[in-house]
Amino acid sequence: MFYKMKYKISLLLLFAFILNSCQDENERRIAENKKEAKKKEIIFNNIDKGWSFIDEPINEVSEKNVNDWKEWGEFLKELDGKPKKTIGAFQKKSAAIAKKAMALNNNIPAQFNQPQIRSRISILITKVKMMDLFIHLDKIPDEKVTFLIGEINKELISLERQMDKIVEKSKIPQEEGESDFLRMLDTTRAIPNSMPPIDKNLPKVE
């Protein structure tokens, strides 16, 4: 009888220990989930606060390109609007922006299909792709994402200003005689640099 009682007490104590352990584990899990939710909320709020792109043309040239250069217009249009409610919405928007950015290499107007424009487009694409990469990580570095948004805006301004410079330069009339000089320069370049070898059998003039 004594041993039975002792056995029951042991079982009760074991059951109480297991129950208490489970309760502690649940409380720990709940605390961790709350902590993780708080982190995600902070990340979301930081990205939401920093998500502001320059989606409007900054000069007449850029505004004209919205109509003349389809890919440019679609890219600026994609920058417009801010996702709401979830980080997943920001991730989806970021992926769409990256896709439109990569398309900027296509159908560049002849006037702007120059190294200084292409290099700026390349830098812009790189920074957009970096932003898209960071925002899709499991642990999102929100500070890097918001920093890159600022960098993307800087590249947008740089690109649009360069477009404007090219247009303004094309409007400057050539000085009188400049076109003739340039044609002469091209003709000079076309002349071979070396003279044909002298025939040694030709008679010498004494």
Coordinates of C-alpha atoms in Angstrom, one line a residue, residues 13-173:
L13 CA 5.2 14.8 -9.5
L14 CA 6.4 13.7 -12.9
F15 CA 3.2 14.8 -14.5
A16 CA 3.4 18.2 -12.7
F17 CA 7.0 18.6 -13.9
I18 CA 6.1 17.8 -17.5
L19 CA 3.1 20.1 -17.4
N20 CA 5.2 22.9 -15.9
S21 CA 7.9 22.4 -18.5
C22 CA 5.4 22.5 -21.3
Q23 CA 3.9 25.7 -19.9
D24 CA 7.4 27.2 -19.6
E25 CA 8.1 26.2 -23.2
N26 CA 4.8 27.7 -24.5
E27 CA 5.5 30.9 -22.6
R28 CA 9.0 31.1 -24.0
R29 CA 7.7 30.5 -27.5
I30 CA 5.0 33.1 -27.1
A31 CA 7.6 35.6 -25.9
E32 CA 9.9 34.8 -28.8
N33 CA 7.0 35.2 -31.3
K34 CA 6.1 38.6 -29.8
K35 CA 9.7 39.7 -30.0
E36 CA 9.9 38.6 -33.6
A37 CA 6.7 40.3 -34.4
K38 CA 7.9 43.5 -32.9
K39 CA 11.1 43.3 -34.9
K40 CA 9.1 42.8 -38.1
E41 CA 6.9 45.7 -37.2
I42 CA 9.9 48.0 -36.7
I43 CA 11.4 46.9 -40.1
F44 CA 8.1 47.4 -41.8
N45 CA 7.7 50.9 -40.3
N46 CA 11.2 51.9 -41.2
I47 CA 10.8 50.8 -44.8
D48 CA 7.4 52.3 -45.0
K49 CA 8.8 55.6 -43.8
G50 CA 11.8 55.6 -46.2
W51 CA 9.9 54.4 -49.3
S52 CA 9.8 57.6 -51.3
F53 CA 11.0 57.6 -54.9
I54 CA 11.4 60.6 -57.3
D55 CA 8.7 59.3 -59.7
E56 CA 8.1 62.6 -61.5
P57 CA 10.4 64.0 -64.2
I58 CA 12.7 66.7 -62.9
N59 CA 13.1 68.6 -66.2
E60 CA 11.4 69.0 -69.6
V61 CA 13.7 66.5 -71.3
S62 CA 12.8 63.8 -68.9
E63 CA 9.1 64.6 -69.2
K64 CA 9.3 64.4 -73.0
N65 CA 11.1 61.0 -72.7
V66 CA 8.1 59.6 -70.7
N67 CA 6.2 59.6 -74.0
D68 CA 9.1 59.1 -76.4
W69 CA 10.9 56.3 -74.5
K70 CA 8.4 53.7 -73.4
E71 CA 10.7 51.9 -71.0
W72 CA 11.5 55.2 -69.2
G73 CA 7.9 56.1 -68.8
E74 CA 7.0 52.6 -67.4
F75 CA 9.9 52.7 -65.0
L76 CA 8.8 56.1 -63.5
K77 CA 5.2 54.9 -63.4
E78 CA 6.3 51.8 -61.4
L79 CA 8.1 53.9 -58.9
D80 CA 4.8 55.7 -58.1
G81 CA 2.7 54.5 -55.2
K82 CA 3.6 53.0 -51.9
P83 CA 2.7 49.4 -50.8
K84 CA 0.5 49.0 -47.7
K85 CA 0.0 46.7 -44.8
T86 CA 2.6 44.0 -45.3
I87 CA 6.3 43.6 -46.0
G88 CA 5.3 41.1 -48.7
A89 CA 3.6 44.0 -50.6
F90 CA 6.9 45.9 -50.5
Q91 CA 8.8 42.8 -51.7
K92 CA 6.4 42.5 -54.6
K93 CA 6.7 46.1 -55.5
S94 CA 10.5 46.0 -55.3
A95 CA 10.6 43.0 -57.7
A96 CA 8.4 44.9 -60.2
I97 CA 10.6 48.0 -60.0
A98 CA 13.7 45.9 -60.6
K99 CA 12.1 44.4 -63.7
K100 CA 11.2 47.8 -65.1
A101 CA 14.7 49.1 -64.3
M102 CA 16.4 46.3 -66.3
A103 CA 14.3 47.1 -69.3
L104 CA 15.9 50.6 -69.4
N105 CA 18.7 49.1 -71.5
N106 CA 16.1 48.6 -74.3
N107 CA 15.2 51.1 -77.0
I108 CA 17.3 53.9 -75.7
P109 CA 16.6 56.9 -78.0
A110 CA 19.4 57.5 -80.4
Q111 CA 20.1 60.9 -79.0
F112 CA 20.8 59.4 -75.6
N113 CA 22.4 56.2 -76.6
Q114 CA 25.8 57.4 -75.5
P115 CA 28.3 56.0 -72.9
Q116 CA 27.6 58.6 -70.3
I117 CA 23.9 57.7 -70.4
R118 CA 24.4 53.9 -70.6
S119 CA 26.8 54.0 -67.6
R120 CA 24.3 55.9 -65.5
I121 CA 21.6 53.4 -66.4
S122 CA 23.9 50.6 -65.4
I123 CA 24.6 52.1 -62.0
L124 CA 20.8 52.8 -61.5
I125 CA 20.0 49.1 -62.3
T126 CA 22.7 47.8 -60.0
K127 CA 21.3 49.8 -57.0
V128 CA 17.7 48.8 -57.7
K129 CA 18.8 45.1 -57.9
M130 CA 20.7 45.5 -54.6
M131 CA 17.6 47.0 -52.9
D132 CA 15.5 44.1 -54.3
L133 CA 18.0 41.6 -53.0
F134 CA 18.1 43.0 -49.5
I135 CA 14.3 43.3 -49.1
H136 CA 13.9 39.6 -50.0
L137 CA 16.3 38.4 -47.3
D138 CA 14.9 36.4 -44.3
K139 CA 16.3 39.0 -42.0
I140 CA 15.8 42.3 -43.9
P141 CA 18.4 44.9 -43.3
D142 CA 16.0 47.8 -43.3
E143 CA 18.7 50.4 -43.0
K144 CA 20.4 49.2 -46.2
V145 CA 17.0 49.1 -48.0
T146 CA 16.2 52.7 -47.1
F147 CA 19.8 53.8 -47.8
L148 CA 19.5 52.3 -51.3
I149 CA 16.2 54.1 -51.9
G150 CA 18.1 57.4 -51.4
E151 CA 20.9 56.2 -53.7
I152 CA 18.4 55.3 -56.4
N153 CA 16.9 58.8 -56.2
K154 CA 20.4 60.3 -56.6
E155 CA 21.0 58.2 -59.7
L156 CA 17.7 59.2 -61.1
I157 CA 18.6 62.9 -60.8
S158 CA 22.0 62.3 -62.3
L159 CA 20.6 60.4 -65.3
E160 CA 17.9 63.1 -65.9
R161 CA 20.4 65.9 -65.7
Q162 CA 22.7 64.1 -68.1
M163 CA 19.9 63.8 -70.6
D164 CA 19.2 67.5 -70.2
K165 CA 22.9 68.3 -70.8
I166 CA 22.9 66.3 -74.0
V167 CA 19.8 68.1 -75.3
E168 CA 21.2 71.5 -74.4
K169 CA 24.5 70.8 -76.0
S170 CA 22.8 69.8 -79.3
K171 CA 21.0 73.2 -79.3
I172 CA 24.3 75.2 -79.4
P173 CA 24.9 76.3 -83.0

